[in-house]
Coordinates of C-alpha atoms and ligand atoms in Angstrom, one line a residue:
X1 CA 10.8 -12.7 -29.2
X2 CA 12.3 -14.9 -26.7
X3 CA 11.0 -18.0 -24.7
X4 CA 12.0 -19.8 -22.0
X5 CA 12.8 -23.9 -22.1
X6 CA 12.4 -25.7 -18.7
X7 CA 13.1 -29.4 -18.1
X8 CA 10.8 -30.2 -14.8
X9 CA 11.1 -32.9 -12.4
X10 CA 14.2 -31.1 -10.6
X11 CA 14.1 -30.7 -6.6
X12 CA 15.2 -27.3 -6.2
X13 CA 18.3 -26.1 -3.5
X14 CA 20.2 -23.8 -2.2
X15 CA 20.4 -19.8 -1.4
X16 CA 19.3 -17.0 -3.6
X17 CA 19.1 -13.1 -3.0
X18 CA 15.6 -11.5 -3.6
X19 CA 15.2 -8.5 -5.8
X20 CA 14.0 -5.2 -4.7
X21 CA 10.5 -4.4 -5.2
X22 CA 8.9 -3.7 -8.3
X23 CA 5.6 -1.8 -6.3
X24 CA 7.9 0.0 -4.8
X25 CA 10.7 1.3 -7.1
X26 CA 8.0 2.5 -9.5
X27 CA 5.8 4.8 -7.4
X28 CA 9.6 5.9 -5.6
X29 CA 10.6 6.3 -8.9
X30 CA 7.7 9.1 -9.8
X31 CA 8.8 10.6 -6.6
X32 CA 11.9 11.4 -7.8
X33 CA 9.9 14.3 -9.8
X34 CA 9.5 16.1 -6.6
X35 CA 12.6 16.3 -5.0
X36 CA 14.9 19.5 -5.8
X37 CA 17.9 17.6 -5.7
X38 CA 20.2 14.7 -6.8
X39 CA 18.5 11.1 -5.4
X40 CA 20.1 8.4 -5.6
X41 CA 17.9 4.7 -5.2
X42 CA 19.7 1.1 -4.2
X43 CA 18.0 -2.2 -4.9
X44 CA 16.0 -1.1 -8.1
X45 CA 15.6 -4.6 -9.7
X46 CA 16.8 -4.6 -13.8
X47 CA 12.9 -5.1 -15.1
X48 CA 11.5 -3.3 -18.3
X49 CA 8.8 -1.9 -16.2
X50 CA 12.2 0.1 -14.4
X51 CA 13.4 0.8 -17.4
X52 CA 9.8 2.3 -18.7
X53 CA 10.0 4.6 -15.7
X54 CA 13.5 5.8 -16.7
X55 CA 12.2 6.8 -20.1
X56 CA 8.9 8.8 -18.5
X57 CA 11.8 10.9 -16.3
X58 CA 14.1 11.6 -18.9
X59 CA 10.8 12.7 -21.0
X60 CA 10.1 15.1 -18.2
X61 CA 14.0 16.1 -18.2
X62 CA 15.1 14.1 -15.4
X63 CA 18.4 13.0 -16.0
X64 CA 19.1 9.4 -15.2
X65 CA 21.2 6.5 -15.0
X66 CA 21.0 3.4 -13.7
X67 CA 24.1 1.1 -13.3
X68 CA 24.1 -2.1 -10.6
X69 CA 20.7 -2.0 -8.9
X70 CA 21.9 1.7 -8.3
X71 CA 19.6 4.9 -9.9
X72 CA 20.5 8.3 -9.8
X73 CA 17.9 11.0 -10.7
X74 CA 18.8 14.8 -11.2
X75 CA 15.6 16.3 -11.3
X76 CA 16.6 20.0 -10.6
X77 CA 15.1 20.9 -13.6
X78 CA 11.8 19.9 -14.9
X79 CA 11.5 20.5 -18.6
X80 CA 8.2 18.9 -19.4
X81 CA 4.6 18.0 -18.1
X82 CA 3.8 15.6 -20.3
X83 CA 3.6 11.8 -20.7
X84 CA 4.1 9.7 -24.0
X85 CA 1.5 8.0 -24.6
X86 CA 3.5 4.8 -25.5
X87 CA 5.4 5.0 -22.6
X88 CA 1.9 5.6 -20.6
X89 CA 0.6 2.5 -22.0
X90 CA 3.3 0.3 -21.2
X91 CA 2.1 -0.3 -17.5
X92 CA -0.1 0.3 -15.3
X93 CA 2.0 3.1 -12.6
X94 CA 2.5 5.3 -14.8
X95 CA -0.1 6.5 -13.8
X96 CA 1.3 7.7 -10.3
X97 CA 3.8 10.1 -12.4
X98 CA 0.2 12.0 -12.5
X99 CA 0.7 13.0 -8.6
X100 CA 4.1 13.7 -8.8
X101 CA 4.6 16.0 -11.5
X102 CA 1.5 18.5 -10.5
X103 CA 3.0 18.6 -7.1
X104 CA 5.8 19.6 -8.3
X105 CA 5.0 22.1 -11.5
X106 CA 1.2 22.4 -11.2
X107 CA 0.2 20.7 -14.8
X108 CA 0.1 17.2 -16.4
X109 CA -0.8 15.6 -19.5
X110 CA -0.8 12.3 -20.0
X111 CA -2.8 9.1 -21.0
X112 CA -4.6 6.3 -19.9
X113 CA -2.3 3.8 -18.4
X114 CA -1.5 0.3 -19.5
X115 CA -0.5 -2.7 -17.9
X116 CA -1.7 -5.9 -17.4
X117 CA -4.7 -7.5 -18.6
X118 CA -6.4 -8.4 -15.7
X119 CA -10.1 -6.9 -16.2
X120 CA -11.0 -3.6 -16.2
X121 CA -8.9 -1.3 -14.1
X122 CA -10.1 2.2 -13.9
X123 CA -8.4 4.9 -12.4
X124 CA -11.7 7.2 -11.0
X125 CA -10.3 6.8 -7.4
X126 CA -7.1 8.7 -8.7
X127 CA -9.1 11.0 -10.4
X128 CA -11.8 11.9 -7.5
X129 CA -8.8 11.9 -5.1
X130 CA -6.9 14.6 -7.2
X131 CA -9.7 16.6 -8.1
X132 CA -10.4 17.3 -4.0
X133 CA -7.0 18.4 -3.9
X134 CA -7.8 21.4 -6.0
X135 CA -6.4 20.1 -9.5
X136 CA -8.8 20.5 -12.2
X137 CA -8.9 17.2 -15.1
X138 CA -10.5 17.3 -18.2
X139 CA -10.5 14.9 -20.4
X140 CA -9.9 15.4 -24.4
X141 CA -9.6 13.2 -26.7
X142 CA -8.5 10.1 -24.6
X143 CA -5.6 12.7 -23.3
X144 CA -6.0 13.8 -19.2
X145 CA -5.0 17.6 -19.4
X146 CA -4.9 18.2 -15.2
X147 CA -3.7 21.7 -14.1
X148 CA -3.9 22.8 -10.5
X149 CA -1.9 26.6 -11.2
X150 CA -2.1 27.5 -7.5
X151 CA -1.1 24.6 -5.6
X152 CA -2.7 21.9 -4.4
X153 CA -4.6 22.5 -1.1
X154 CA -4.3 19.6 1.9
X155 CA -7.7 17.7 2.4
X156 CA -9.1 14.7 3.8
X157 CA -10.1 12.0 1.6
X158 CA -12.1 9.0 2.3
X159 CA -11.3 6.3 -0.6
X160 CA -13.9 3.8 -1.6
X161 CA -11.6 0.9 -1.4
X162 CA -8.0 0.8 0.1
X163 CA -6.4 1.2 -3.7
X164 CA -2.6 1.1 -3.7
X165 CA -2.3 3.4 -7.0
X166 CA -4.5 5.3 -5.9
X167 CA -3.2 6.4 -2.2
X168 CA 0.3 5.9 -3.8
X169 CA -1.1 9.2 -6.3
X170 CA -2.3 10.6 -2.7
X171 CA 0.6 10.7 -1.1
X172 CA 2.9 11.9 -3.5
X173 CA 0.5 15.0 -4.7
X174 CA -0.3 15.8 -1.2
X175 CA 3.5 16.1 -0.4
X176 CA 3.7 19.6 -1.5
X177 CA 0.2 20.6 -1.1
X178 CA -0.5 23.9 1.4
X179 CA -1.6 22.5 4.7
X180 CA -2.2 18.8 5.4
X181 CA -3.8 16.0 3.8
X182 CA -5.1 12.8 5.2
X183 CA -6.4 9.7 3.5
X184 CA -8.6 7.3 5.1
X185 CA -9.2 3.9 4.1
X186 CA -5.9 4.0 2.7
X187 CA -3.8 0.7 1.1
X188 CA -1.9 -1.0 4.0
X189 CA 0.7 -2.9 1.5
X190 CA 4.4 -2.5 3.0
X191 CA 5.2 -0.7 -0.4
X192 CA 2.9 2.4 1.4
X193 CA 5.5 2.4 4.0
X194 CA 8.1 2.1 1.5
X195 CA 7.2 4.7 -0.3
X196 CA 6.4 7.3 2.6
X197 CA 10.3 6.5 3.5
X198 CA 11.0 7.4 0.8
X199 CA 9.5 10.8 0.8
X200 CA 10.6 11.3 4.1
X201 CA 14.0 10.7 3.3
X202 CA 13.7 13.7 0.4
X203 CA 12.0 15.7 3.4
X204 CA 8.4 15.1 3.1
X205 CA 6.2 15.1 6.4
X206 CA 4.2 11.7 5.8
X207 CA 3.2 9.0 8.6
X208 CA 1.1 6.0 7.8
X209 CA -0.7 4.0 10.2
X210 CA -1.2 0.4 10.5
X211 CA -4.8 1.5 10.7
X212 CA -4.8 2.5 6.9
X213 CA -4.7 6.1 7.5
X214 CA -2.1 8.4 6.2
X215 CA -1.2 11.9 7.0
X216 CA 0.6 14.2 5.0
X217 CA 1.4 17.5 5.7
X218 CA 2.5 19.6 2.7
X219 CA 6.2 21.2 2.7
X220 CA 6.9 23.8 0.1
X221 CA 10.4 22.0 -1.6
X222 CA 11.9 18.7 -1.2
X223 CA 15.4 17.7 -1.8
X224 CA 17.5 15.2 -2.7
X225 CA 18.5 12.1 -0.7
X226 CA 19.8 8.3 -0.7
X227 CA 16.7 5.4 -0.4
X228 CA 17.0 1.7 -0.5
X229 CA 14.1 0.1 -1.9
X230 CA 12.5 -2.7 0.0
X231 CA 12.6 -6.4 -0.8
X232 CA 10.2 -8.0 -3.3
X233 CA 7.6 -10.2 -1.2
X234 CA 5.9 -11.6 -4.3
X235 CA 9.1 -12.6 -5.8
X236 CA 9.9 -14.1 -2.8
X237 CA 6.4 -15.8 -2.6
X238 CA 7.1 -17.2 -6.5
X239 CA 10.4 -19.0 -5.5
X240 CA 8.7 -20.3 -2.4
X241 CA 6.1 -21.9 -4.8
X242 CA 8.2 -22.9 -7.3
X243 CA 10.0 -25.0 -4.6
X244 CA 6.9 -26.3 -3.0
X245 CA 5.8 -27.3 -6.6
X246 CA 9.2 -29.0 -7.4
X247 CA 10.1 -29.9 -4.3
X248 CA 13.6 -29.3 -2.3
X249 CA 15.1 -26.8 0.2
X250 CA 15.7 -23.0 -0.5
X251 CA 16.8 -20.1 1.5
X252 CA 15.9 -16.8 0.4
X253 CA 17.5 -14.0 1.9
X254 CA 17.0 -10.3 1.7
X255 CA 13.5 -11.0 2.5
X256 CA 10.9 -9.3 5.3
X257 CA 9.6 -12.2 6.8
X258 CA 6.6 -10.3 8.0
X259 CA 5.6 -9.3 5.0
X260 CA 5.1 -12.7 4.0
X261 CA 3.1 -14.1 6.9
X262 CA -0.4 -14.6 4.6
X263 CA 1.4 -16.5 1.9
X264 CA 3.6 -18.4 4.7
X265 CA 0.1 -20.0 6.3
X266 CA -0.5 -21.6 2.9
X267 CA 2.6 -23.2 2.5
X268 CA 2.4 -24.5 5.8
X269 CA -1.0 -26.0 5.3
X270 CA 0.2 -27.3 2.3
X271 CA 2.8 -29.3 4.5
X272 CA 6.1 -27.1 3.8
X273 CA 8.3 -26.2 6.9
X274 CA 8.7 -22.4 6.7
X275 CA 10.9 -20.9 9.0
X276 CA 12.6 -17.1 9.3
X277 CA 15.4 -15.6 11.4
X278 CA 16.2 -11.8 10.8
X279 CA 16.1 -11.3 6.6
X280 CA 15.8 -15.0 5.6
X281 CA 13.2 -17.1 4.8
X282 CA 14.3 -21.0 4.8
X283 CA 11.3 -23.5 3.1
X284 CA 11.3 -27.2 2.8
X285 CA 9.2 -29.5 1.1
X286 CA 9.9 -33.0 1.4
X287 CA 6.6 -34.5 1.2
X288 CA 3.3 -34.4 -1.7
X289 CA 1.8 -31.3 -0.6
X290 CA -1.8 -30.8 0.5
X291 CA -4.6 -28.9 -0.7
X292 CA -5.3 -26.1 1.5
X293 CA -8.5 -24.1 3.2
X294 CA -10.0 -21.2 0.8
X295 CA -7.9 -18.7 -0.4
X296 CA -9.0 -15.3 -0.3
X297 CA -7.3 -12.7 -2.0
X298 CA -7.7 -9.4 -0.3
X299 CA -5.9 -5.9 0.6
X300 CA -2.8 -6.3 2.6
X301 CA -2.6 -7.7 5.2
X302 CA -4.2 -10.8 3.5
X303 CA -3.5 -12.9 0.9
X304 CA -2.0 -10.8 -2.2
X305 CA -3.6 -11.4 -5.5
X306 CA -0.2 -11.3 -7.2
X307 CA 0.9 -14.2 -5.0
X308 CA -2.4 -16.3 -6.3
X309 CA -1.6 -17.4 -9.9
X310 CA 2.1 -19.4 -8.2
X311 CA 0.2 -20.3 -5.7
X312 CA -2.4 -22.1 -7.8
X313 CA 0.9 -23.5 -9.9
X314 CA 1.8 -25.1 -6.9
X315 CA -1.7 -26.8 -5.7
X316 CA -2.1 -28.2 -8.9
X317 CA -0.1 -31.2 -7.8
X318 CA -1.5 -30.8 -3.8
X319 CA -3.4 -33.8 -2.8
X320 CA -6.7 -33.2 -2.8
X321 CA -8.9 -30.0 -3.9
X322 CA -8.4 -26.5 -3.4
X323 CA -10.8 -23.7 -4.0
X324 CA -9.7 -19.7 -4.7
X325 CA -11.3 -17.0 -4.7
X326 CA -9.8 -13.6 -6.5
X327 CA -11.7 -10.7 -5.2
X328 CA -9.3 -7.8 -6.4
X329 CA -9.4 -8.6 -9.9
X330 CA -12.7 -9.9 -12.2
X331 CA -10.3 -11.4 -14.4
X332 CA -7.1 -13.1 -13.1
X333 CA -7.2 -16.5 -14.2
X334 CA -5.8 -16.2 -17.5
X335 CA -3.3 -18.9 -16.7
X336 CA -5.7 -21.5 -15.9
X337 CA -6.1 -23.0 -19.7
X338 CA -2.5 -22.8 -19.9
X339 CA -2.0 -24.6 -16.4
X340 CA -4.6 -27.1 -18.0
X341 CA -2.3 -27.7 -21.3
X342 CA 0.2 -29.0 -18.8
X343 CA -2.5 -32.0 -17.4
X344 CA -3.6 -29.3 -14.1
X345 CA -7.4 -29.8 -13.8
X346 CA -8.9 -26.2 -12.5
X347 CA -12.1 -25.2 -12.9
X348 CA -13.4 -21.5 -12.5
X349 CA -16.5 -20.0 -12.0
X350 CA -16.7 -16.2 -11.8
X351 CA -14.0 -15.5 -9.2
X352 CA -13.6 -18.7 -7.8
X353 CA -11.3 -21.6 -9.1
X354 CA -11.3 -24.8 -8.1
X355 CA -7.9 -27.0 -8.1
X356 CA -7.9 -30.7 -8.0
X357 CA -4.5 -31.8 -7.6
X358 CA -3.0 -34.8 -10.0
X359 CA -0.3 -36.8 -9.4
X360 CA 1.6 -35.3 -13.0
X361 CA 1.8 -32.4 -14.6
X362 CA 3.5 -32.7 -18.1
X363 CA 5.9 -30.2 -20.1
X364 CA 3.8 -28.5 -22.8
X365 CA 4.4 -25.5 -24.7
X366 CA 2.2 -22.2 -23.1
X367 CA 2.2 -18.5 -23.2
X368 CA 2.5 -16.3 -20.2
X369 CA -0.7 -14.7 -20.4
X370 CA 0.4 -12.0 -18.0
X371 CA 3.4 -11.1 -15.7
X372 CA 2.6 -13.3 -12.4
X373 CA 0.3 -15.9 -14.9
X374 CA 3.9 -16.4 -16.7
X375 CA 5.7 -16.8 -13.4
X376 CA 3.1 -19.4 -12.4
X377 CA 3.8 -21.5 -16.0
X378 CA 7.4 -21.4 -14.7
X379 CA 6.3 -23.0 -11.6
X380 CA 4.1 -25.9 -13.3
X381 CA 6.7 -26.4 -15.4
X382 CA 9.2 -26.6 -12.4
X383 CA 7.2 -29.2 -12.1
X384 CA 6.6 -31.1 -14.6
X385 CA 7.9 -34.1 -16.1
X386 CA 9.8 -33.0 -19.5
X387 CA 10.5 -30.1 -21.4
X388 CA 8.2 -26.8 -21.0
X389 CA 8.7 -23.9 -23.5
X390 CA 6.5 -20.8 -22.0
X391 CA 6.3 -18.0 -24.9
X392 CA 5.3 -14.4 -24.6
X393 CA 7.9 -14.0 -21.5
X394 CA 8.6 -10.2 -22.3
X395 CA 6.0 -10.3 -20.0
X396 CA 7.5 -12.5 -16.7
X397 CA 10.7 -9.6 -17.5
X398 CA 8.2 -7.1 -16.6
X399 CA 8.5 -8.1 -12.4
X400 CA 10.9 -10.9 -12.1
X401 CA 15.2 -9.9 -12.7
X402 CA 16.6 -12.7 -15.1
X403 CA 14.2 -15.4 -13.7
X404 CA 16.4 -17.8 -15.2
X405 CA 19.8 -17.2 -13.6
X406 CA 17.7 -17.2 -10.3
X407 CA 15.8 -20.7 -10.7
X408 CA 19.6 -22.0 -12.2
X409 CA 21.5 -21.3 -9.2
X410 CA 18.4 -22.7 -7.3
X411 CA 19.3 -26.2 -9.4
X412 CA 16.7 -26.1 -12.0
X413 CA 17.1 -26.6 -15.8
X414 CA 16.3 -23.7 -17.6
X415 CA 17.5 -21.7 -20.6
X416 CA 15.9 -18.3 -22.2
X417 CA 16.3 -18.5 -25.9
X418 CA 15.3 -16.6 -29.5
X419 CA 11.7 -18.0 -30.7
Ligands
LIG501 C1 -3.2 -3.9 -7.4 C2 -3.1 -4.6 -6.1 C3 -1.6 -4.6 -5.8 C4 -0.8 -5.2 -7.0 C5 -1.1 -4.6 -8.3 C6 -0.5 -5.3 -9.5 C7 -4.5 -4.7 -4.2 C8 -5.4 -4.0 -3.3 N1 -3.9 -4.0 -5.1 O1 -2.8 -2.6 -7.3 O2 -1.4 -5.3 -4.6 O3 0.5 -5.2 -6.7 O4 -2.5 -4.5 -8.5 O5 -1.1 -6.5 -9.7 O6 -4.4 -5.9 -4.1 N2 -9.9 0.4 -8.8 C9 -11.0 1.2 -9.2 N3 -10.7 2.5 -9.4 C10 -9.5 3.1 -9.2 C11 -8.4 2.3 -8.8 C12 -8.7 0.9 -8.6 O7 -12.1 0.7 -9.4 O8 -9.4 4.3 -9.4 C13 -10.1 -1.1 -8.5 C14 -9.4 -1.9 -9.5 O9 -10.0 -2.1 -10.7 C15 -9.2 -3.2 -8.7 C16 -9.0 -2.7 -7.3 O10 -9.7 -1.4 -7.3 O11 -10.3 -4.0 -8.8 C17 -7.6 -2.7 -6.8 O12 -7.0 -1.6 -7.3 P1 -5.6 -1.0 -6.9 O13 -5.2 -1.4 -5.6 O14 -5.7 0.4 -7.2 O15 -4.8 -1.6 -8.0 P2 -3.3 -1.4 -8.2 O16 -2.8 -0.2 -7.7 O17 -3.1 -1.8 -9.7

């Protein structure tokens, strides 16, 4: 068990490099099942959740190895269908292995999928998109036994909601389906994109529009290829709000600006200067921040619910009150009583929460409660006058690379140490 020690009440400064995306090396980490040949991925962060994904391959006899941000995948052969369940439960997309490996061998067995706890999340999208595909699921014994022995056939499917597993599943089960496959209502997150570069790359035929449609149309092989995976906006978005909590000047480079542009509008309201030239995102905040309008959190392009608990870190201290509203998930506010042990006073109510800013927050000891409730702790705590410890941070490893080294070279104190 390991924790982390912060001394708050450090302006922060200087230049870091963002990690890739976690969102996206996962579900282009399941697409490595379909391709014939070698691949080799750039910019896969060093995260547990990675290193999860590695073990799933090498159970389905993909060899791998991952050295530098670098991943190399030989999945020529495929030697099993099946998913551990302990590797299955340790997050939530392994669940898009599902997609990959009946494309490519025509049966799966796995699991229900873990992850975090943020109220119930169900995977009957995946399940009702799949099954219109052609592949047949039953269910036995908690175990998902899915077969599809001739193929799966191209369709269009119109989801419910704009689900990013579940078009992620989609896309990379219709990839070598017979004829073509669209998906309306699809999730417009840039790690879609992402991922259909991916699978272009490895020579699938896949276009996604900014509309939330994506067509697919189903090529009998795939081979191998090199991919660099995209930037990770929500770690950028955390190191943004860790600086707007503490205060200071930081450049983050590596970044898509764009991809930001939801979270940048807060910070600005909040009275940060944000500005962005080519891959770099500079943000100053020189002044007590404000509260800002509602935040909504919503599909892409809107606010990201795995931007909101940093976000609400860093209002804590805003002048005035602040109200948000988390529509994806019915329960993300996990880190509010441990925002509250550090002086924070937040209210909730259903899916809103309410944020009346102090003028102190004070070092305490919390537990991350999950992976971007931890990263918000690190923020208060940024923040705070004395020494935070934050327990339970196997769970902030799950998204962010060695959060420490990062917020050290940004100036703050903080150490990772044995509990
Ligand atoms: C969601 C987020 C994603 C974030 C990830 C991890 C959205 C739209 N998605 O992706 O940005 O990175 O969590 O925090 O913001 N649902 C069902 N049935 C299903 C699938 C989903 O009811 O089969 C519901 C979920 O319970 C949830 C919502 O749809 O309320 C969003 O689901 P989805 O986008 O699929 O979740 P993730 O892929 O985990």
């Amino acid at each position: 068990m390991q924790k982390l020690i912060i001394n708050g009440g450090r302006r922060l400064g200087g230049e870091i490099k963002v990690q890739g995306a976690k969102n996206s090396a996962l579900p282009i980490l399941a697409g490595c099942v379909l391709a014939g040949e070698k691949v080799k991925l750039y910019n896969i962060p060093e995260l547990s959740d990675v290193f999860a994904a590695l073990r799933i391959l090498s159970c389905l006899g993909v060899r791998c190895t991952y050295e530098n941000g670098c991943v190399t995948a030989d999945p020529t052969v495929i030697e099993s269908v099946c998913v551990p369940d302990a590797l299955m439960r340790e997050m939530r997309s392994s669940i898009v292995f599902l997609g990959a490996v009946l494309a490519r061998t025509g049966e799966c067995r796995l699991t229900f999928p873990g992850g975090c706890e943020l109220g119930p999340r169900p995977i009957d999208m995946h399940i009702r998109a799949l099954r219109q595909l052609g592949v047949s699921i039953t269910e036995k014994y908690g175990e998902l036994i899915c077969s599809c022995p001739h193929g799966v056939k191209g369709t269009v499917i119109n989801l419910p909601f704009p689900s990013v597993g579940a078009t992620e599943n989609i896309m990379l089960c219709a990839s070598m389906a017979e004829g073509e496959t669209v998906i309306n209502n699809a999730a417009r997150e840039p790690e879609i994109e992402d991922l259909a570069g991916f699978l272009r790359t490895i020579g699938a035929k896949v276009r996604v529009s900014p509309s939330g449609t994506v067509r697919i149309k189903g090529v009998k092989t795939l081979h191998g290829g090199e991919y660099t995976v995209m930037p990770d906006r929500i770690c950028a978005a955390t190191f943004m709000a860790a600086a707007a909590a503490a205060g200071g000047e930081i450049t983050l480079k590596g970044t898509v600006p764009s991809h930001l542009n939801a979270v940048t509008e807060v910070f600005e309201q909040a009275g940060c200067l944000v500005a962005d030239s080519e891959d770099k995102i500079f943000l100053s905040a020189k002044k007590p921040l404000r509260a800002v309008r509602e935040i909504q959190t919503l599909p892409y392009p809107a606010f990201p619910t795995d931007a909101q608990a940093p976000i609400m870190a860093m209002l804590t201290k805003a002048e005035g009150t602040s109200v948000i509203t988390e529509n994806i998930f019915t329960s993300r506010f996990r880190h509010v009583d441990e925002l509250a042990r550090m002086g924070a006073d937040i209210s909730t109510e259903g899916r809103t929460a309410v944020i009346r800013g102090v003028k102190k927050l004070y070092g305490a000891k919390v537990m991350a409660p999950d992976l971007r409730g931890g990263a918000a702790l690190v923020c208060a705590a940024l923040a705070a006058e004395g020494e935070t410890t934050v327990t339970n941070i196997k769970l902030i490893d799950r998204g962010y690379e060695n959060i420490e080294k990062t917020l050290t070279e940004l100036g703050a104190d903080i150490r990772r140490e044995k509990s």
